[in-house]
PDB file of C-alpha atoms in Angstrom:
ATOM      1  CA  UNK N   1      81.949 217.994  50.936  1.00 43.00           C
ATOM      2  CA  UNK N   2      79.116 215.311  51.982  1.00 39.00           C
ATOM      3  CA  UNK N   3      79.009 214.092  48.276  1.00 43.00           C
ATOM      4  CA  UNK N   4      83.133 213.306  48.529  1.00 41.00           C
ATOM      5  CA  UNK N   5      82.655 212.215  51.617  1.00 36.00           C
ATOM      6  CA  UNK N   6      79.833 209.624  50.139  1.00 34.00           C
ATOM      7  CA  UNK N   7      82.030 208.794  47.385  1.00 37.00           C
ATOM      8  CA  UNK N   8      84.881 208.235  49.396  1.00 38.00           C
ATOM      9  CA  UNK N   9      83.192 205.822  51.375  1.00 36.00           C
ATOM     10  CA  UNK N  10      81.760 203.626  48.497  1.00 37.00           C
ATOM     11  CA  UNK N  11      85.583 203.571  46.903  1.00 40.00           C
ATOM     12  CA  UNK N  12      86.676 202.255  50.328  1.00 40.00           C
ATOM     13  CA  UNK N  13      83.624 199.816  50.317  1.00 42.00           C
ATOM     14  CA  UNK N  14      84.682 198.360  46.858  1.00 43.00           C
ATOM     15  CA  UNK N  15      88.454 198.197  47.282  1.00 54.00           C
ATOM     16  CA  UNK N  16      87.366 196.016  50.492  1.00 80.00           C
ATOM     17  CA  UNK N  17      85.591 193.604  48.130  1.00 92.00           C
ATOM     18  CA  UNK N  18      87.368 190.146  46.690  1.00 96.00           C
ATOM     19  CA  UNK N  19      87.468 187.350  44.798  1.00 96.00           C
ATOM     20  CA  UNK N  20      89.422 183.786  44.848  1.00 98.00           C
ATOM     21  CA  UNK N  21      90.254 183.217  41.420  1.00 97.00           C
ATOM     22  CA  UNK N  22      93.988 182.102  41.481  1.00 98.00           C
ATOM     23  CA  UNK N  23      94.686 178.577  41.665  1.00 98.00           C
ATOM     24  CA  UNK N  24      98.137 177.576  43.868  1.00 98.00           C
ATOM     25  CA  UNK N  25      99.147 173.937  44.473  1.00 98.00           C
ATOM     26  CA  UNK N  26     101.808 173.441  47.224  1.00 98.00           C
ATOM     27  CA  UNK N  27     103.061 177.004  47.292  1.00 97.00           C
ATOM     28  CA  UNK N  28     102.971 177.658  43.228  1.00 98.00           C
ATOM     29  CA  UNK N  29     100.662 179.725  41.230  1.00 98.00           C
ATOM     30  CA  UNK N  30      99.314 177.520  38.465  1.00 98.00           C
ATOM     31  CA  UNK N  31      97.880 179.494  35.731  1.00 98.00           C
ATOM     32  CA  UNK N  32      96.411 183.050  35.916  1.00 97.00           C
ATOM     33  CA  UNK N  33      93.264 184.389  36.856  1.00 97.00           C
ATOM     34  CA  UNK N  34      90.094 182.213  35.833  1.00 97.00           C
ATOM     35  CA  UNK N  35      92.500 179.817  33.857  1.00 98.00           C
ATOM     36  CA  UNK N  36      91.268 176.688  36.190  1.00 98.00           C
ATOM     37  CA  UNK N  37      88.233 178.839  38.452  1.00 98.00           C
ATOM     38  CA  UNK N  38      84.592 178.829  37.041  1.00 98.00           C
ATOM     39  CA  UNK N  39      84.245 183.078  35.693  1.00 97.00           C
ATOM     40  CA  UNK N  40      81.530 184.633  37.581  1.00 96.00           C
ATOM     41  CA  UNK N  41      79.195 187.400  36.460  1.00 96.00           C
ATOM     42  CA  UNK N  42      79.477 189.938  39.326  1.00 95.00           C
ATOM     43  CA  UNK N  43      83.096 190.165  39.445  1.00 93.00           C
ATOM     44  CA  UNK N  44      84.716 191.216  42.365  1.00 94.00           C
ATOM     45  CA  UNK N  45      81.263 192.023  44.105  1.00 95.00           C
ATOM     46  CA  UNK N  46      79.760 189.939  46.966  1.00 96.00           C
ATOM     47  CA  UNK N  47      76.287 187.971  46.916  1.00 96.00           C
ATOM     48  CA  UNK N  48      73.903 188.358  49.480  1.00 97.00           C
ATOM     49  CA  UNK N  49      71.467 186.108  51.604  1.00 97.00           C
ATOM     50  CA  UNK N  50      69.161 185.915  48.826  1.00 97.00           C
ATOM     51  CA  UNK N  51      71.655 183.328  47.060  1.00 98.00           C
ATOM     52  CA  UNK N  52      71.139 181.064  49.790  1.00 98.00           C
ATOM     53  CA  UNK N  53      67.817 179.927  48.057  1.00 97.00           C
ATOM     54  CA  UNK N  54      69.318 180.074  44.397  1.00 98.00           C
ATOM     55  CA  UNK N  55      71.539 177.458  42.633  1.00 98.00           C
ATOM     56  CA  UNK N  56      74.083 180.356  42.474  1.00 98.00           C
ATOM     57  CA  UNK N  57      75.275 179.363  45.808  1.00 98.00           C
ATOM     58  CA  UNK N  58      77.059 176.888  44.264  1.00 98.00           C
ATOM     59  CA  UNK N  59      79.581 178.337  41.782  1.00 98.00           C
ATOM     60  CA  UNK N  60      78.407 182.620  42.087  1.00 98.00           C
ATOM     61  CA  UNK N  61      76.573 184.762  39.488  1.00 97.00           C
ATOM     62  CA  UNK N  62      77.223 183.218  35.939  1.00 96.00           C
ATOM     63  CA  UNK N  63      79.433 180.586  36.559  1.00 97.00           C
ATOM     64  CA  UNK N  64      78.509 178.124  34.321  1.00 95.00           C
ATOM     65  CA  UNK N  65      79.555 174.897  33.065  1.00 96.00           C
ATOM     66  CA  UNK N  66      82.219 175.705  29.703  1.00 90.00           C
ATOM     67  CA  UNK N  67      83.534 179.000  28.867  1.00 88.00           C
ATOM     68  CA  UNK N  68      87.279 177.574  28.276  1.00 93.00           C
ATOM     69  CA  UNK N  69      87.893 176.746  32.010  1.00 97.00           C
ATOM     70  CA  UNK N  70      90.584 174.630  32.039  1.00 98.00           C
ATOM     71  CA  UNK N  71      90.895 171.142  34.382  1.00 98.00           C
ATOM     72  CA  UNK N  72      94.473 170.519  37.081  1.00 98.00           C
ATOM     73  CA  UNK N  73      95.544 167.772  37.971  1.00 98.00           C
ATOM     74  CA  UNK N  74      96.325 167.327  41.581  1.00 98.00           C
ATOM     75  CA  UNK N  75      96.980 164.575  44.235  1.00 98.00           C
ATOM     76  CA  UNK N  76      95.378 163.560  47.399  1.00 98.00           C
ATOM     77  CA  UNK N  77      97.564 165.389  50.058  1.00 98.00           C
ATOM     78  CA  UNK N  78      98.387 168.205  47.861  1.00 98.00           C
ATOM     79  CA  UNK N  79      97.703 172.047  49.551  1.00 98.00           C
ATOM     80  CA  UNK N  80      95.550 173.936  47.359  1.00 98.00           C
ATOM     81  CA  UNK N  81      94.942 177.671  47.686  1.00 98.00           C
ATOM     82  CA  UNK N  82      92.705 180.030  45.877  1.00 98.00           C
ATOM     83  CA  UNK N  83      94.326 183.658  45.934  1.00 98.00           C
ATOM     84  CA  UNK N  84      92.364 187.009  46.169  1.00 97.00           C
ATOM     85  CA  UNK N  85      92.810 188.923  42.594  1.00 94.00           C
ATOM     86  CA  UNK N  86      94.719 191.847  42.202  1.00 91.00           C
ATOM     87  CA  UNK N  87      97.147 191.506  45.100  1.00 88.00           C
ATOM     88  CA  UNK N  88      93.855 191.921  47.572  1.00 94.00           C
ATOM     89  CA  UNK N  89      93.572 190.739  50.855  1.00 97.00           C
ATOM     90  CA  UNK N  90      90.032 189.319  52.728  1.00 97.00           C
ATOM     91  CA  UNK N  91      89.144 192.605  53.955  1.00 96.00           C
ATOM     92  CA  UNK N  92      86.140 191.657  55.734  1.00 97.00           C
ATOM     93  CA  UNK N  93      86.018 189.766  59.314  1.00 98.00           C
ATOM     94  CA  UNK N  94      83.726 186.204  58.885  1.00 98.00           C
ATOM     95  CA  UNK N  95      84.587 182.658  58.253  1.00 98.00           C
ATOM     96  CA  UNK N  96      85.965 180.709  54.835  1.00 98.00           C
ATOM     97  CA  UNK N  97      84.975 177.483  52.751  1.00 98.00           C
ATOM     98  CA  UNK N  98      86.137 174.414  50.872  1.00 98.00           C
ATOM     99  CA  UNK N  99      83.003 172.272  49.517  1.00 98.00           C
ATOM    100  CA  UNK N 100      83.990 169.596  46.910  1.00 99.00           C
ATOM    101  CA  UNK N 101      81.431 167.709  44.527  1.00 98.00           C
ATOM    102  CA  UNK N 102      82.418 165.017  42.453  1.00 98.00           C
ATOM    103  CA  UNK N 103      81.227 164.535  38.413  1.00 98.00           C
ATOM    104  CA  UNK N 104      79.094 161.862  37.950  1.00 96.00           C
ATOM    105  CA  UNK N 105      81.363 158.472  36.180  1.00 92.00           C
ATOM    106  CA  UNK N 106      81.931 159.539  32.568  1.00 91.00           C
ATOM    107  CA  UNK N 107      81.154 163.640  32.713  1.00 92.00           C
ATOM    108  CA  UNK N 108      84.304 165.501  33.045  1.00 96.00           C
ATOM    109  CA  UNK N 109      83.969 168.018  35.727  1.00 98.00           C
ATOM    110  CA  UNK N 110      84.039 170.908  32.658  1.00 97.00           C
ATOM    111  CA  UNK N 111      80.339 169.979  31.639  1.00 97.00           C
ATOM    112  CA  UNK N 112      79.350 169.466  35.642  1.00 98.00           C
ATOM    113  CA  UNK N 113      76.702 171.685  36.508  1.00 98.00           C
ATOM    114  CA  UNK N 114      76.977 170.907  40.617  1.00 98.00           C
ATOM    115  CA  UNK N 115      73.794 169.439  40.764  1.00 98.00           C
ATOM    116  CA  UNK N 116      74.908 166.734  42.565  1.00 98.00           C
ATOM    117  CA  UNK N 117      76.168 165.597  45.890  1.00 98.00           C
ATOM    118  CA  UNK N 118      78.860 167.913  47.910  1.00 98.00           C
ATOM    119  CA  UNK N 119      80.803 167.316  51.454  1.00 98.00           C
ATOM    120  CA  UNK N 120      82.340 170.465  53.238  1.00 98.00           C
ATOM    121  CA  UNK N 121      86.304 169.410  52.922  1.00 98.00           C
ATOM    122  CA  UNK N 122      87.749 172.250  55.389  1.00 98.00           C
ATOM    123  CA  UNK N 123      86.526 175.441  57.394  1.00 98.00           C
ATOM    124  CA  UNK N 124      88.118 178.160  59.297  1.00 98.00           C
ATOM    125  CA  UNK N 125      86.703 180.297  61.390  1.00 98.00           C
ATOM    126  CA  UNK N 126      87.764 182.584  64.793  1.00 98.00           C
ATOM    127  CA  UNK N 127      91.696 181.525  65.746  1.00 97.00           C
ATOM    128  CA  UNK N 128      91.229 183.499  68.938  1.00 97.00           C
ATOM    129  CA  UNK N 129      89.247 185.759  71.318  1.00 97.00           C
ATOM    130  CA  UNK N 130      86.076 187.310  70.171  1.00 97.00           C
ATOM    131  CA  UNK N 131      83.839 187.942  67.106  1.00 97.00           C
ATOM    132  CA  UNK N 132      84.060 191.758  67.696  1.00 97.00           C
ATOM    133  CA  UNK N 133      87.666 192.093  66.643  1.00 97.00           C
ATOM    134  CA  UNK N 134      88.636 191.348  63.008  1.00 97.00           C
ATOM    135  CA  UNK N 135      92.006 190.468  63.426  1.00 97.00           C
ATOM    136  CA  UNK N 136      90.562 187.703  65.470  1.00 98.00           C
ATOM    137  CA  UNK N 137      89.329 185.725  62.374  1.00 98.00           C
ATOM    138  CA  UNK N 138      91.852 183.849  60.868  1.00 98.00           C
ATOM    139  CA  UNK N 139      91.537 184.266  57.142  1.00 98.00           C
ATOM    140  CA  UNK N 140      91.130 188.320  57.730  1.00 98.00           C
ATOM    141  CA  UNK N 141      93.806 190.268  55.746  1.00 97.00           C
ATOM    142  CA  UNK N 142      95.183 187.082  54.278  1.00 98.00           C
ATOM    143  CA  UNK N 143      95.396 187.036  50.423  1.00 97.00           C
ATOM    144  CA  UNK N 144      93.947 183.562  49.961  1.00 98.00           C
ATOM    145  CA  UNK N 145      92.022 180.182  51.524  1.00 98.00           C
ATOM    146  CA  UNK N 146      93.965 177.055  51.627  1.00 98.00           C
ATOM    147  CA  UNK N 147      93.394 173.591  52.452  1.00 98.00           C
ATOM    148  CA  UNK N 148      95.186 169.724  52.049  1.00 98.00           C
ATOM    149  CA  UNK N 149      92.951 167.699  50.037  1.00 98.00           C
ATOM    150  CA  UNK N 150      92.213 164.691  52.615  1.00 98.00           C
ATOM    151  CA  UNK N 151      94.307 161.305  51.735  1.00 98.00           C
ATOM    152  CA  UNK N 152      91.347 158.926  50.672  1.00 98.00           C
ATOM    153  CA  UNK N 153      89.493 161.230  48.739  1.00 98.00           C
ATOM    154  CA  UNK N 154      88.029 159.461  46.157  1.00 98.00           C
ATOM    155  CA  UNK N 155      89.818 160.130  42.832  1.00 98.00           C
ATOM    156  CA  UNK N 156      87.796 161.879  39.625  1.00 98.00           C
ATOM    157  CA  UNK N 157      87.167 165.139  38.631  1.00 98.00           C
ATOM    158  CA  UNK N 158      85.564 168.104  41.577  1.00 98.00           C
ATOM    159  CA  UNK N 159      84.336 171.536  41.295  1.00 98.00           C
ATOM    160  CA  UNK N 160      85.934 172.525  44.376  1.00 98.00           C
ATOM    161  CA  UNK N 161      83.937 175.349  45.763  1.00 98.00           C
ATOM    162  CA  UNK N 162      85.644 178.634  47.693  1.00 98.00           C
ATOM    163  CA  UNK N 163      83.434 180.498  49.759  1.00 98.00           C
ATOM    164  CA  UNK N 164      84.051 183.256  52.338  1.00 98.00           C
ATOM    165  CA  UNK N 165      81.136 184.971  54.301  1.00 98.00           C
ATOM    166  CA  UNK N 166      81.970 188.831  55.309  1.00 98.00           C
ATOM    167  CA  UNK N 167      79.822 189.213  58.549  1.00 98.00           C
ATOM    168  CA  UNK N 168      80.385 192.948  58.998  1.00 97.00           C
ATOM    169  CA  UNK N 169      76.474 193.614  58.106  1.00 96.00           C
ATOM    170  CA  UNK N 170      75.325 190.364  59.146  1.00 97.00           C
ATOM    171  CA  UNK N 171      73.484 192.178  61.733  1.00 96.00           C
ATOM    172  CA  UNK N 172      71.660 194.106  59.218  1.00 97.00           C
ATOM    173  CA  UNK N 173      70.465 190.643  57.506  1.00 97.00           C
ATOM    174  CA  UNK N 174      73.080 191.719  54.919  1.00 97.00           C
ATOM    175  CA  UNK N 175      76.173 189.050  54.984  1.00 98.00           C
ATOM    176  CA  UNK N 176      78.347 189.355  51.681  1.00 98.00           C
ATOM    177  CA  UNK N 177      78.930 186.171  50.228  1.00 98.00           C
ATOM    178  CA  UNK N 178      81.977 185.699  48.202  1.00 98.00           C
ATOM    179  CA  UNK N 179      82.282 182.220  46.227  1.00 98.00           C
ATOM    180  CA  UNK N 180      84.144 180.875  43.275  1.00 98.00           C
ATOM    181  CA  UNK N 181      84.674 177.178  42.235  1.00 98.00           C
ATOM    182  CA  UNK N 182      87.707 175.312  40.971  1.00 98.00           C
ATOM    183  CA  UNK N 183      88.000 172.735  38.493  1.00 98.00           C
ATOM    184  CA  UNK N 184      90.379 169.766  39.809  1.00 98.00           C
ATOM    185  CA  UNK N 185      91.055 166.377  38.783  1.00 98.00           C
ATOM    186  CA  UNK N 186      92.092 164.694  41.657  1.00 98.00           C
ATOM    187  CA  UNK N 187      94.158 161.158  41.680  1.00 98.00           C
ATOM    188  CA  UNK N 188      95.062 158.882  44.674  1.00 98.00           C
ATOM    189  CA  UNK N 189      94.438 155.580  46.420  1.00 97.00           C
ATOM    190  CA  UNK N 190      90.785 156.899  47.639  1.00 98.00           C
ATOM    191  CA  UNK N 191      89.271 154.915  49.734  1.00 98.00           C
ATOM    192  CA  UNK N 192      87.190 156.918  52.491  1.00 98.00           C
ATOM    193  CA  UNK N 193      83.376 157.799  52.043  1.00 98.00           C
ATOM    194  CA  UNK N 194      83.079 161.773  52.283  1.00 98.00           C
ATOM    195  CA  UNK N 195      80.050 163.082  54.891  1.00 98.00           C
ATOM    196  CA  UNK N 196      77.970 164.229  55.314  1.00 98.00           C
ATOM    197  CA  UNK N 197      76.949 164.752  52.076  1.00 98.00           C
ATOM    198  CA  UNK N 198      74.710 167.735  51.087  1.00 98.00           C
ATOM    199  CA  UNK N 199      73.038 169.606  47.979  1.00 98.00           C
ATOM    200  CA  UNK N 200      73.697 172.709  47.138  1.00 98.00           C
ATOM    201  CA  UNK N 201      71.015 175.090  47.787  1.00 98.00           C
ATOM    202  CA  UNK N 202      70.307 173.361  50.971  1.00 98.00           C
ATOM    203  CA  UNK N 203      73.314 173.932  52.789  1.00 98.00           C
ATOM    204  CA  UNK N 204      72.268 177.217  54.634  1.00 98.00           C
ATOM    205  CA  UNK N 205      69.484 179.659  55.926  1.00 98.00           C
ATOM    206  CA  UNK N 206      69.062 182.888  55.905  1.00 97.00           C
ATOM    207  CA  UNK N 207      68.464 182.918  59.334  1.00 97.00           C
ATOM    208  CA  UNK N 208      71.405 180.838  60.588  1.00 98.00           C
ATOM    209  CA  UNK N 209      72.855 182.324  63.203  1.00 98.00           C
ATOM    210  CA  UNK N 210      76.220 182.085  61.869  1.00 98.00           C
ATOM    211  CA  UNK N 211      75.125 183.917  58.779  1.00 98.00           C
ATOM    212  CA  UNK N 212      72.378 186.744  60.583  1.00 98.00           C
ATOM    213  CA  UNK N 213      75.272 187.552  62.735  1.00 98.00           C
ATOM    214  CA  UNK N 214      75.593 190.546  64.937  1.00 98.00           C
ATOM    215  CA  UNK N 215      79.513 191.274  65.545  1.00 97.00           C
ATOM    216  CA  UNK N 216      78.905 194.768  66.467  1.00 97.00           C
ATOM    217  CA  UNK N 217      78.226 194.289  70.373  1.00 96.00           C
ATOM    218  CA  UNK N 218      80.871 194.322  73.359  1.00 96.00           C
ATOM    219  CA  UNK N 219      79.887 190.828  73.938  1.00 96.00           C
ATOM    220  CA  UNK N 220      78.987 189.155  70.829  1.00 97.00           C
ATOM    221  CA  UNK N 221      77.806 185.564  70.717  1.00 97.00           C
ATOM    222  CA  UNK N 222      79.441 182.450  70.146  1.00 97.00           C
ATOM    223  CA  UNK N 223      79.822 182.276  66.833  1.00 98.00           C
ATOM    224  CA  UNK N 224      78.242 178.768  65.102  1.00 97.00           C
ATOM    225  CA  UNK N 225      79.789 177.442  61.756  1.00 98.00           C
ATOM    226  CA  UNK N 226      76.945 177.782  59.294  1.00 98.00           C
ATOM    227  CA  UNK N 227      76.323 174.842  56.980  1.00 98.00           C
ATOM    228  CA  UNK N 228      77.342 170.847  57.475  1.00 98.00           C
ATOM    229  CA  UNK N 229      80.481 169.496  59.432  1.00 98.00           C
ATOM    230  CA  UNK N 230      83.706 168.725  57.795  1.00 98.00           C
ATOM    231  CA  UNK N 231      84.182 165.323  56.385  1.00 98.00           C
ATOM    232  CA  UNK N 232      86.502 163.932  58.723  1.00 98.00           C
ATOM    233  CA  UNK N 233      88.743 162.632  56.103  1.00 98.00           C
ATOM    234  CA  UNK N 234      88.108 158.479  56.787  1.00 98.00           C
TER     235      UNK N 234
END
């Protein structure tokens, strides 16, 4: 009975787990999975604080430059969402991510490693009450993150980077980091200067406290947005 019992938890464990590998632009599915996000290595499975230190962070396990990922075009104001696979839903309380990096003038965003500079485009964290109660986190049990690319964004090509942090063993120095990155070409008037700009590792500790995050009490602390503030879109 305890080895069901064991089993039956790990099953529940990895049906909880997720990854954002659908594009959608305004409202439509464009493509299937990994047609236009980077393929990771670890597949539905989360990172962990280790990656914080690693250039992993940027893109997840294995998810390199090439490997047929293909490039959408998009405008400045569209909404863009990155759906959970298989009909899944963010299962785990914690906070979600849009970082964007432009290619460098004449390197399509294909051959872009994400080396360079990236700005933190949107973030979403508790819509109400307290940390201690998942339905309190907006993106919980919603089936993707999505965002409206700011107005002056500067046109070219982006990795657009998805990341959402599961904080239900943050207290155990165990937050589950789930990332993916999009490939986007992105046209518009431009015109604003995204900041703060950041590299990627660089962006986090292990220690933050919004990242080594203890949910778990009747009183849980005010939760702080790990990582840089959002451009503000001018």
């Amino acid at each position: 009975m305890k080895s069901l019992f064991v089993l039956a938890a790990f099953a529940a464990a990895a049906d909880a787990h997720y990854i954002f590998n659908i594009l959608f632009v305004n409202g439509k599915k464009i493509g299937g999975e990994y047609t236009y996000v980077r393929k990771n290595s670890n597949s539905y499975n989360p990172s962990f604080p280790e990656i914080v230190e690693k250039n992993d962070l940027r893109c997840n396990v294995g998810a390199k430059p090439g490997g047929g990922v293909k490039t959408y075009e998009v405008s400045a104001g569209d909404k863009i969402g990155f759906k959970v696979f298989n009909n899944e839903l963010i299962e785990h309380p914690g906070p979600g991510f849009i970082y964007m990096s432009k290619a460098p003038e004449g390197t399509g965003v294909d051959t872009y490693d994400g080396s360079g500079d990236w700005f933190k485009a949107y973030e979403v964290g508790l819509c109400k009450g307290q940390a201690n109660t998942d339905g309190n986190w907006c993106a919980y049990n919603k089936d993707r993150l999505e965002f409206t690319i700011p107005q002056k964004t500067p046109p070219g090509e982006y990795l657009v980077r998805i990341e959402h942090i599961g904080l239900h063993e943050g207290h155990k120095s165990k937050a589950q980091f789930y990332i993916t990155c999009a490939q986007l070409k992105i046209s518009g008037p431009g015109g604003g200067t995204p900041s703060p700009l950041v590299k990627i590792p660089g962006i986090y500790q292990q220690a933050d406290p919004g990242i080594r995050y203890n949910k778990w009490t009747s009183s849980p602390a005010p939760y702080v947005m790990p990582g840089p503030a959002v451009w503000d879109g001018n």
